[in-house]
Coordinates of C-alpha atoms in Angstrom, one line a residue:
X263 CA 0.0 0.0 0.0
X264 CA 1.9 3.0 -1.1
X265 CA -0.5 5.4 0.5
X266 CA 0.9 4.3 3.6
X267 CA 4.7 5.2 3.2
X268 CA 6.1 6.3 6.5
X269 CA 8.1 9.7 6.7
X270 CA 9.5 11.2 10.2
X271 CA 12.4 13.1 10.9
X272 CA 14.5 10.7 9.0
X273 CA 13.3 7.9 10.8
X274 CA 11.8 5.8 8.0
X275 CA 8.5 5.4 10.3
X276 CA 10.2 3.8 13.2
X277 CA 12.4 4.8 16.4
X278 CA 15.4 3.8 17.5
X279 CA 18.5 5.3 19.4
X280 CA 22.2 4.2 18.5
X281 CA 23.2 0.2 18.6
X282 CA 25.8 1.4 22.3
X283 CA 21.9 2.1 24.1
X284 CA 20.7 -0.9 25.3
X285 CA 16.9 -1.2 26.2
X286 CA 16.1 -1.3 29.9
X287 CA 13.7 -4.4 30.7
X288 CA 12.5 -2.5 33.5
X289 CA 10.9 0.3 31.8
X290 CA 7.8 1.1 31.6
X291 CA 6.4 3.2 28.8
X292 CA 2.7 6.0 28.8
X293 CA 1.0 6.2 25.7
X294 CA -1.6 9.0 25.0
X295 CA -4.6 7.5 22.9
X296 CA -7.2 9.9 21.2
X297 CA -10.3 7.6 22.4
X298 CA -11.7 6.2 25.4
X299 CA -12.9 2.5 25.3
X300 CA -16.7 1.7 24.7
X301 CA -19.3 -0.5 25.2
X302 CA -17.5 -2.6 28.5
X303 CA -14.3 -3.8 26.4
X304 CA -16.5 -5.9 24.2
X305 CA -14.3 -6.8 21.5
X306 CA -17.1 -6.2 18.6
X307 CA -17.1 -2.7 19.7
X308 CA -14.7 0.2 19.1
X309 CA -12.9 -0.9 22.2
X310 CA -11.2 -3.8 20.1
X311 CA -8.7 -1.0 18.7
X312 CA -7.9 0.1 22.5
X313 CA -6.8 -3.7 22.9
X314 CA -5.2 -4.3 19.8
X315 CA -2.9 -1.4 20.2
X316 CA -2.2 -1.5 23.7
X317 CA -0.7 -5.0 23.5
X318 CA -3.1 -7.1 24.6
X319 CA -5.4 -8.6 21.9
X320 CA -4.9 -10.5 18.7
X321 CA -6.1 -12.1 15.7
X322 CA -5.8 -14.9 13.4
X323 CA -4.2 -13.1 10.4
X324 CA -2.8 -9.6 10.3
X325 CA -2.7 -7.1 7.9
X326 CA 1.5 -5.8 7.1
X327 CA 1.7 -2.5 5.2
X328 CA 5.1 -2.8 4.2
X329 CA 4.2 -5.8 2.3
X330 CA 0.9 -4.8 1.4
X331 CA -0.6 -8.2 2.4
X332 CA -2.3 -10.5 5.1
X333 CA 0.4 -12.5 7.4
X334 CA -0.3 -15.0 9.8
X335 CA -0.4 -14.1 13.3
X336 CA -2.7 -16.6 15.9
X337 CA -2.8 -18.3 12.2
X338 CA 0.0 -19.8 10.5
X339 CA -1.9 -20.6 7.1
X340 CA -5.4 -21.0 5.7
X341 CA -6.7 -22.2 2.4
X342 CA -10.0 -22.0 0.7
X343 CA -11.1 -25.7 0.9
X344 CA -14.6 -24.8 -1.0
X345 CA -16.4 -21.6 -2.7
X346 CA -17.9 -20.9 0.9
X347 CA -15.4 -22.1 3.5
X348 CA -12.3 -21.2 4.6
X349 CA -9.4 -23.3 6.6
X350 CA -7.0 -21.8 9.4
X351 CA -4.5 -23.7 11.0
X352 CA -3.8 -22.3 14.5
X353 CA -0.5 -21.7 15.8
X354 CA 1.1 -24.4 18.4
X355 CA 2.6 -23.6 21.9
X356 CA 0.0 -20.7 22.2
X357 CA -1.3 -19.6 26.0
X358 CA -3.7 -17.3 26.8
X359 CA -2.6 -14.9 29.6
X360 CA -4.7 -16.9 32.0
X361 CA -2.3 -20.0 31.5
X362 CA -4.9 -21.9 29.1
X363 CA -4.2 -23.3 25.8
X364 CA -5.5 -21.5 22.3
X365 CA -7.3 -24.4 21.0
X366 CA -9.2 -24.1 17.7
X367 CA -12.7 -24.9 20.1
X368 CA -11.4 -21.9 21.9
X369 CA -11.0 -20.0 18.9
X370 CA -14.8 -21.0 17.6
X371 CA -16.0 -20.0 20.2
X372 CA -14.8 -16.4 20.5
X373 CA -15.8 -15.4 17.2
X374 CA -18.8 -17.2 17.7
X375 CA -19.3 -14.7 20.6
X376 CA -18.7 -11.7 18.1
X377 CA -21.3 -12.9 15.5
X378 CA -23.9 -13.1 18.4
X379 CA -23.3 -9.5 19.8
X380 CA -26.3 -7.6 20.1
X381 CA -24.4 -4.4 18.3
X382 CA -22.4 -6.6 15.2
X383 CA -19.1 -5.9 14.4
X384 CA -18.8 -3.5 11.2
X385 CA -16.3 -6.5 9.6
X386 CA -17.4 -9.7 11.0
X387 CA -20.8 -10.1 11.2
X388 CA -24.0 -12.7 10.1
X389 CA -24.4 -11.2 7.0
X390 CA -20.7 -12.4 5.4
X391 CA -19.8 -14.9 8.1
X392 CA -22.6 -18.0 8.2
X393 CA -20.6 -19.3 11.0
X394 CA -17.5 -20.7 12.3
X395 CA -16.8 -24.1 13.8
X396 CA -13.9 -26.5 14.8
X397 CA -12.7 -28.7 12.4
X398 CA -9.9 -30.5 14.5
X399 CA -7.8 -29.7 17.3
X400 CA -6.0 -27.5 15.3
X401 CA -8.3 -26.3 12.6
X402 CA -10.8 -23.8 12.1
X403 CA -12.9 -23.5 9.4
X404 CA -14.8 -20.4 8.4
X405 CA -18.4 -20.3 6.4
X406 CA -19.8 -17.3 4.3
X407 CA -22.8 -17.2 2.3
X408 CA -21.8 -16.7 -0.7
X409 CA -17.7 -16.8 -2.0
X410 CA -15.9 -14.1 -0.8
X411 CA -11.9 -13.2 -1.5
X412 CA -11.9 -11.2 1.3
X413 CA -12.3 -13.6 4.8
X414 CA -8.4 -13.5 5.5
X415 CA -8.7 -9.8 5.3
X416 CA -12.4 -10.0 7.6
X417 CA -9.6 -11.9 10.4
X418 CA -7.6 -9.4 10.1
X419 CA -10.0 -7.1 11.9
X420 CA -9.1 -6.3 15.7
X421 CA -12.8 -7.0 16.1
X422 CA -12.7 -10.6 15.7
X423 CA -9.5 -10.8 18.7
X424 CA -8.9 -13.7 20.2
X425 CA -10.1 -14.4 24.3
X426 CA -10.1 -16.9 26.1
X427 CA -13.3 -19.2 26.9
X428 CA -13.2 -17.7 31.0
X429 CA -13.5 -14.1 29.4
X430 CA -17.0 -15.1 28.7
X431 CA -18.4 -15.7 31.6
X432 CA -20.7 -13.4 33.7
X433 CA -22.6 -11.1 32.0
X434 CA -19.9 -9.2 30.5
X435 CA -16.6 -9.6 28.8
X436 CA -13.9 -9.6 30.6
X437 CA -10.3 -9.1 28.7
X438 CA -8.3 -8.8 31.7
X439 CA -5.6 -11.4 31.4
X440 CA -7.5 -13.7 28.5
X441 CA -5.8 -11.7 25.8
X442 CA -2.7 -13.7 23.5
X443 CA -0.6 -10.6 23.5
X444 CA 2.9 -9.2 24.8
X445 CA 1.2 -7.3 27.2
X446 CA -2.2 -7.8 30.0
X447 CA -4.5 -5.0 31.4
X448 CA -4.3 -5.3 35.4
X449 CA -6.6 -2.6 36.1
X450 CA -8.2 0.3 34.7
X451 CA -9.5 3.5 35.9
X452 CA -12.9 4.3 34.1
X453 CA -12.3 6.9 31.0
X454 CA -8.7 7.9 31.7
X455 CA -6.5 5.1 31.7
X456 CA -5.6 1.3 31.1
X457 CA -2.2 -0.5 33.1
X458 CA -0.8 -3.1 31.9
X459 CA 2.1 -5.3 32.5
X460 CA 4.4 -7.7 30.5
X461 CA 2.9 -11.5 29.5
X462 CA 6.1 -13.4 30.4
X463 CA 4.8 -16.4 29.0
X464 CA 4.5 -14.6 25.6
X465 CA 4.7 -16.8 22.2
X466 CA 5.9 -14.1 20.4
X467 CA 9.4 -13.8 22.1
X468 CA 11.0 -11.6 25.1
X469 CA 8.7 -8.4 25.7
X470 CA 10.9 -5.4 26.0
X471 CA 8.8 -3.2 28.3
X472 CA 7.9 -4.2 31.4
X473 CA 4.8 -2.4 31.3
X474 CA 2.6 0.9 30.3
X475 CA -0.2 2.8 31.1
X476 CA -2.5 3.8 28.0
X477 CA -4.1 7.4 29.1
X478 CA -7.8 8.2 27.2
X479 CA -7.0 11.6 26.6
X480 CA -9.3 13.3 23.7
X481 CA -7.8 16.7 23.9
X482 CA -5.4 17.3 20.9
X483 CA -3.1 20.1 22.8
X484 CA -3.0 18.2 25.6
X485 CA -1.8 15.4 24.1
X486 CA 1.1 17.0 22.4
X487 CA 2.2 19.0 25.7
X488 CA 2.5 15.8 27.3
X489 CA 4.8 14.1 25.0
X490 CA 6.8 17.4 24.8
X491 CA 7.2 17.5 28.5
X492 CA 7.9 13.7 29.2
X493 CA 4.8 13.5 30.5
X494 CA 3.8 10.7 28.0
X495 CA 6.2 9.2 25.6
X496 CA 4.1 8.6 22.9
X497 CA 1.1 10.1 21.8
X498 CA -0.8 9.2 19.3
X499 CA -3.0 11.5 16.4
X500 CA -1.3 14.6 17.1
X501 CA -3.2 17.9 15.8
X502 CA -2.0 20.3 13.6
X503 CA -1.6 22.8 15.8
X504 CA 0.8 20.8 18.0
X505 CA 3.5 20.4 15.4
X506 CA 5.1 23.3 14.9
X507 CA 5.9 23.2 18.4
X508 CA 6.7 19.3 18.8
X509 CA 8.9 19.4 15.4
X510 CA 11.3 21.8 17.2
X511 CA 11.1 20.2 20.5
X512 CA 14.6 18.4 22.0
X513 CA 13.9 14.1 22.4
X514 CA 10.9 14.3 20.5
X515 CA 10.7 12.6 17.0
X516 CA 7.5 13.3 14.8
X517 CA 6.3 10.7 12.8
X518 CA 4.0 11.2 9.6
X519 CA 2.5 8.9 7.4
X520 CA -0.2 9.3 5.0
X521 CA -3.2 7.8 6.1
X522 CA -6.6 7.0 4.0
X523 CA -8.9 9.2 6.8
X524 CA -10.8 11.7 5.4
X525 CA -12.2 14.9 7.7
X526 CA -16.0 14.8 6.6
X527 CA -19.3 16.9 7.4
X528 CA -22.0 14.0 7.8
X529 CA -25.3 15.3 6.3
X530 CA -28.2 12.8 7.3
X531 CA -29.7 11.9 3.7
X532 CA -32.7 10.9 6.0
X533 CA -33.6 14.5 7.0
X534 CA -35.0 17.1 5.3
X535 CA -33.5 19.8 3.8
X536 CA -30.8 17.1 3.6
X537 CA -32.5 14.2 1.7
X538 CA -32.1 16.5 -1.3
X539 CA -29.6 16.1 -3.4
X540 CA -29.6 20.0 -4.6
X541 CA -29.2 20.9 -0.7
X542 CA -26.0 18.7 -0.3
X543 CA -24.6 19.8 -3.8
X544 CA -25.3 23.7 -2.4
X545 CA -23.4 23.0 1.1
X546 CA -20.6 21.5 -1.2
X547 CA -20.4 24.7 -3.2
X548 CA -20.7 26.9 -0.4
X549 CA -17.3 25.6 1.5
X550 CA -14.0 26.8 0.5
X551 CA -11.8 24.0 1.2
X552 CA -8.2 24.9 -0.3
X553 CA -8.7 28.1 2.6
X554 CA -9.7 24.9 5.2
X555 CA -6.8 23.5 4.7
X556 CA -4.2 26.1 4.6
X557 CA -6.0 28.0 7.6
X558 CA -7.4 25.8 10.3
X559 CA -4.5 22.7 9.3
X560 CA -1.8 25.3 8.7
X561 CA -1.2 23.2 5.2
X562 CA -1.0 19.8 7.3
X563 CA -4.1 18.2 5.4
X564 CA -5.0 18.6 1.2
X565 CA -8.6 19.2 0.5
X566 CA -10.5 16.4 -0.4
X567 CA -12.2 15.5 -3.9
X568 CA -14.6 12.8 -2.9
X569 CA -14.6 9.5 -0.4
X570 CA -11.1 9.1 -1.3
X571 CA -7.6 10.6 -1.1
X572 CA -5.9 10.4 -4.7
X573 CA -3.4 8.3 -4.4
X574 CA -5.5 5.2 -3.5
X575 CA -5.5 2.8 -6.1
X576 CA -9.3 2.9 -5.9
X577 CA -9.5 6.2 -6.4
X578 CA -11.2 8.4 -9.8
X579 CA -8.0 9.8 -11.9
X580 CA -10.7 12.4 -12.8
X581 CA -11.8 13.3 -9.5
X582 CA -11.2 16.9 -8.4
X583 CA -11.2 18.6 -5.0
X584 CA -14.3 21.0 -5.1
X585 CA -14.0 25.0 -5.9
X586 CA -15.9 27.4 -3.4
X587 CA -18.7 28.6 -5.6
X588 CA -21.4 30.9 -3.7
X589 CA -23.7 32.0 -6.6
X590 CA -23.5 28.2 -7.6
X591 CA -24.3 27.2 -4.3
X592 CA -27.8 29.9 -4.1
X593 CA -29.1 28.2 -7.6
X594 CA -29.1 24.8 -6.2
X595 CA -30.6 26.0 -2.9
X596 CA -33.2 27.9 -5.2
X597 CA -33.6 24.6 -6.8
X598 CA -34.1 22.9 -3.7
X599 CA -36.7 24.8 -2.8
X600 CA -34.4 25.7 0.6
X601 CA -36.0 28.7 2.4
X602 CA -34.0 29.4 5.9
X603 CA -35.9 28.7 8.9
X604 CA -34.7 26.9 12.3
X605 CA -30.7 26.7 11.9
X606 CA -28.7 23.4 11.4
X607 CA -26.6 22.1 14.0
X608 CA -23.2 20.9 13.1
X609 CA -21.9 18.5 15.7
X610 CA -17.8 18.5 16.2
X611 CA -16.3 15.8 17.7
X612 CA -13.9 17.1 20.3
X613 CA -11.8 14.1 19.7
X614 CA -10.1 16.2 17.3
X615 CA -8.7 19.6 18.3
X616 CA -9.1 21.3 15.0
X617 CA -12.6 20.3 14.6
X618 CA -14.0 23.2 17.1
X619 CA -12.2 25.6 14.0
X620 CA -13.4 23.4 11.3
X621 CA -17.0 23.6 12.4
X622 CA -16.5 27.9 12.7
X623 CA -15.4 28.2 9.4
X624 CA -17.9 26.0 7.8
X625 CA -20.4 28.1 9.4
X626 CA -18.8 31.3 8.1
X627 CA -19.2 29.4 4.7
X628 CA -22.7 28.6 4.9
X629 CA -23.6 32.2 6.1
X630 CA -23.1 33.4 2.9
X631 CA -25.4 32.0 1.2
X632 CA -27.8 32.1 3.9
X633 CA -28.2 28.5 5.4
X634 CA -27.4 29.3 9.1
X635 CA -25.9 27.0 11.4
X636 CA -25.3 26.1 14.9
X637 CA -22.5 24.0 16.0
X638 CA -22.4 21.6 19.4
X639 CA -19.4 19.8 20.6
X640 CA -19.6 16.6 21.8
X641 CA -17.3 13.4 23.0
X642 CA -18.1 10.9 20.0
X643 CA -19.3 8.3 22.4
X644 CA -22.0 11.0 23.6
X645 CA -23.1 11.6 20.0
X646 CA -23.0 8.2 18.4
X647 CA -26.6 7.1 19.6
X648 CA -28.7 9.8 18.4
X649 CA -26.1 9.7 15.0
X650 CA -26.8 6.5 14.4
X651 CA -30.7 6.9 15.1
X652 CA -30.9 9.8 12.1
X653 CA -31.6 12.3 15.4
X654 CA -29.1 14.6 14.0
X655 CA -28.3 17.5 11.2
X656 CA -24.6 17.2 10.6
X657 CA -21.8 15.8 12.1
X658 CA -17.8 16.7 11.7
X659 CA -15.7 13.7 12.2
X660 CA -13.6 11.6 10.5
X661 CA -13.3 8.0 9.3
X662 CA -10.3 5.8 8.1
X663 CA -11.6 3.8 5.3
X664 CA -9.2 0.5 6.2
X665 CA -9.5 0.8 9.8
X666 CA -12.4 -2.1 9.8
X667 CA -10.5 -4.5 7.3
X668 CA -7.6 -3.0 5.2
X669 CA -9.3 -3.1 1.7
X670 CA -12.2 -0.2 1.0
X671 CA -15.1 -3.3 1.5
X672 CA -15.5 -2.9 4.8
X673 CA -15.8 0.8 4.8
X674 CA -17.7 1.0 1.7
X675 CA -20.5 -1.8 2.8
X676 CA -20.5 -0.3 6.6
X677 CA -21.0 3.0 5.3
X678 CA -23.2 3.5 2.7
X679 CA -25.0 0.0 2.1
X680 CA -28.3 0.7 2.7
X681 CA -28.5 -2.2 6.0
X682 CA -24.9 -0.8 6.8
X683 CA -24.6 -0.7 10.1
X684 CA -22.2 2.2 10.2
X685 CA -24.5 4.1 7.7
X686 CA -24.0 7.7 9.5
X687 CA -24.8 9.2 6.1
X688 CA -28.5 7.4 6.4
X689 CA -27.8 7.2 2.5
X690 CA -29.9 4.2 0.4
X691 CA -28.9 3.3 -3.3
X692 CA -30.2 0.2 -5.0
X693 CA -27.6 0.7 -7.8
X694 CA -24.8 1.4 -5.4
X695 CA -25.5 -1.6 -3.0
X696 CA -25.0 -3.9 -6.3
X697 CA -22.5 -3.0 -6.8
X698 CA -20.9 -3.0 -3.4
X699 CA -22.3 -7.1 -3.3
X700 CA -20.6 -7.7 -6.8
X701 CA -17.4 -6.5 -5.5
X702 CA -17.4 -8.4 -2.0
X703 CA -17.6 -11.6 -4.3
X704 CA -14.8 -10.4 -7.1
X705 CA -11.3 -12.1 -6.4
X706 CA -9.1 -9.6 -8.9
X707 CA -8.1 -7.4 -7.2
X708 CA -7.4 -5.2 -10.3
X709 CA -11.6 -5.4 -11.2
X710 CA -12.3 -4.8 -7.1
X711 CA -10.6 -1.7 -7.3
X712 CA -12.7 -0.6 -10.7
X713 CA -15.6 -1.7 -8.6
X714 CA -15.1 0.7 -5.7
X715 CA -14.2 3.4 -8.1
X716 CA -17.3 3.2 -9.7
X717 CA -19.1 3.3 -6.1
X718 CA -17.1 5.9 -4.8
X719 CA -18.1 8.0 -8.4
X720 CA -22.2 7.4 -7.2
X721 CA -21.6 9.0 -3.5
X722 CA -20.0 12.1 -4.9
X723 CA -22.3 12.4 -7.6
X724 CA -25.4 12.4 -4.7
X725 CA -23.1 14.5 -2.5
X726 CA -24.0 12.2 0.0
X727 CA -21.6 13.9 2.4
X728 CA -19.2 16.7 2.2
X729 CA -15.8 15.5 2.3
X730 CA -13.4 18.2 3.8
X731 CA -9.5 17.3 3.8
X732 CA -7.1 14.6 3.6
X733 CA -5.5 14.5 6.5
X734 CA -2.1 12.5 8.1
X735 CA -1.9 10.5 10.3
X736 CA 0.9 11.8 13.3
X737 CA 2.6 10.4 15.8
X738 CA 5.5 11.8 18.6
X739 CA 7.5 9.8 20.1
X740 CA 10.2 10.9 22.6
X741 CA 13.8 9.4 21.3
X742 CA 13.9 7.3 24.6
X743 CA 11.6 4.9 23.0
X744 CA 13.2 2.2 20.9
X745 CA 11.7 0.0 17.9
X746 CA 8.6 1.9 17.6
X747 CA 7.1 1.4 14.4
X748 CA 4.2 3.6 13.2
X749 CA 0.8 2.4 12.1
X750 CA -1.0 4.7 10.2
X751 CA -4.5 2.5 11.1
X752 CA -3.2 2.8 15.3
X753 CA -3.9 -0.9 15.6
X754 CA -0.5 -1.6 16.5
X755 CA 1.0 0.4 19.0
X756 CA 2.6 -1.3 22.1
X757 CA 4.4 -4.6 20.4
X758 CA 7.0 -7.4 22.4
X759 CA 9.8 -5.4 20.4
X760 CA 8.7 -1.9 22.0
X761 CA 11.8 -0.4 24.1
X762 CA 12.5 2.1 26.0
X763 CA 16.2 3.3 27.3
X764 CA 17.0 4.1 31.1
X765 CA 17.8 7.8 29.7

């Protein structure tokens, strides 16, 4: 994956001081995360990515971006056995932190647990997995409806984690020590933090650290103060604002990669004026992006021209970043029949610093040409529900399109699908749903990508959101820290090789 070529003070995406500075084994390491966990650490939730990246859960396969491919990981191999069913051989000498053996019955049985959730996982649900089941001791086989390319991609997702059979019991998940990974939660404190400490009895190898504490901490600046000061030494999705300051600072390394998230308005489709297509087209016309990106992301981010950045393979080589066009913008609005009455609200996620400015701006925009607009800010957990119910106008927040499985299908099916179950948008297109199915079943990967093309050319024709800018993904990372590598997805953070020097 090209897109995701890491850059950072010369560090080729990674840390690492001189060969004559030894790691310490007794160190510990803080790491400053943009998101609190969700939903009691249930592993079909949003919560799964808190795991994955702080060291404690994993998965069958993995996806590696540097060679653009699924690995194995709790899997060594897999094969497709028959049009609908899928093999995985799980790895030997594996124990879950609880001192229990990952079996293929224990493996069945988790993901069986994540096809039952109430709330389904956005990659790994009913409606592409018919069911999983042991084959042998060793063996797990895999069921879809219908033949689909994609399932070693599907167990890639952090969603479908591995736990052990005594994390089920009770009402609730419990990940604390049932995880597979170098590193097991000890306690928590609700919304601020999660401690871990160092699986000894790790397959993987010897873990570096000897623990870390992952901090919740949703404010942008106060995530890059932190790492600046020591405070934390690494934080993760650093704002814009942050980096003039951080790229200057003494022991801290700034790490950049481009990352397929996209800074979006929402516009509920469901909701009038929105369910017209004119009204979308006119908020479109209305924003001046190239002055978005050079103001409020000081040149950090490129404005956007449609559901994806240019230089994913998926994307339209004819696609262009929209021009602010205010007398275009009236006609539509005239041709929507728009007449200004209650304002919009524009919900900003606070999770991202700059969005607060975004939402300002936007509303300048809209001003103009008279829509006037209101703007909340909200924690994203404290907004999702209503979101998700169509109880909202618009909403500024952002969404990586491989963060659910690394190929566009999940995001594209999640999304926009009419039964998606991530459909923010509240967007419904026969035409676009076939071909979103035709896709999910077509194995080149060359005719996929046309495919997605071709689906991403339908939401930007209905302007079914308003796509703002490209942004990077950016981490700092104080030059204590050894072998940290950057992932632009933030799935895989805290790792057995992670090190940190007594200095």
């Amino acid at each position: 994956m090209a897109l995701l070529t890491l850059t950072g003070c010369g560090l080729s995406g990674g840390t690492g001081n001189s060969a004559s500075s030894e790691p310490d084994l007794n160190q510990r390491i803080v790491v400053d995360n943009f998101r609190a966990p969700v939903a009691n650490w249930a592993p079909e939730s949003d919560a799964a990515y808190i795991l994955s990246l702080s060291g404690c859960l994993e998965t069958l396969t993995k996806y590696d971006h540097a060679q653009g491919k699924v690995v194995p990981f709790l899997a060594t191999e897999w094969k497709q056995v028959s049009a609908v069913d899928w093999d995985f051989t799980i790895r030997g000498g594996v124990k879950f932190q609880d001192g229990t053996d990952l079996t293929a019955k224990a493996v069945a049985a988790s993901l069986e647990h994540v096809l039952d959730a109430k709330v389904p996982a956005r990659a790994f649900n009913r409606s592409m997995i018919s069911g999983v089941k042991a084959v042998d001791a060793n063996t797990v086989r895999v069921t879809t409806p219908a033949e689909s390319p994609l399932v070693p991609y599907r167990l890639a997702s952090v969603n479908t984690g591995i736990l052990a059979p005594a994390a089920y019991k009770g009402g609730t998940i419990d990940p604390f020590g049932h995880c597979t990974g170098p590193f097991t939660p000890v306690s928590e404190t609700p919304k601020q933090s999660l401690t871990l400490d160092r699986n000894e009895n790790y397959w993987g190898g010897k873990v570096q650290l000897a623990g870390a504490e992952v901090r919740f901490i949703t404010n942008g600046a106060t995530r890059a103060a932190q790492v600046q000061t020591g405070e934390a030494d690494v934080s993760l999705s650093i704002p814009a604002s942050g980096l003039s300051a951080l790229e200057g600072a003494p022991n801290v390394n700034v790490l950049k990669a481009d990352s397929p998230r996209t800074a979006t308005l929402y516009l509920n489709n469901g909701r009038a004026p929105l369910n017209n297509v004119n009204f979308r087209k006119a908020l479109r016309s209305a924003l001046d992006l190239e002055a978005l990106a050079a103001s409020v992301y000081e040149g950090a981010a490129q404005p956007a021209a449609g559901p994806f950045a240019p230089s994913e393979p998926w994307a339209s080589k004819d696609a262009k970043s929209p021009r602010q066009n205010l007398d275009e913008a009236k006609k539509l609005l005239a041709a929507a029949g728009y007449t200004a009455s209650k304002p919009l609200e524009i919900i900003a996620i606070v999770e991202r610093a700059e969005f607060a400015d975004v939402a300002t701006v936007i509303q300048e925009n809209l001003k103009k040409v008279g829509v006037p607009v209101t703007i909340e800010t909200k924690e994203y957990a404290a907004a999702e529900p209503d979101v998700l119910a169509g109880n909202y106008d618009m909403l500024l927040s952002q969404r990586n399109r491989l963060i659910d499985i690394a190929d566009p299908i999940g995001f594209l099916t999640a999304d926009y699908t009419c039964e998606g179950t991530y459909n923010l948008s509240h967007f419904c297109s026969k035409e676009y749903d076939k071909i979103i199915r035709q896709a999910a079943q077509t194995k080149s990967t060359e005719d996929r990508h046309r495919l997605y093309e071709q689906a991403g050319k339908i939401l930007d024709s209905q302007a079914v959101n308003v796509w703002l800018v490209n942004e990077q993904a950016t981490d700092a990372v104080r030059s204590s820290v050894q072998s940290y590598v950057q992932d632009p997805l933030s799935r895989y953070v805290l790792t057995a090789q992670t090190a940190k020097t007594a200095s």
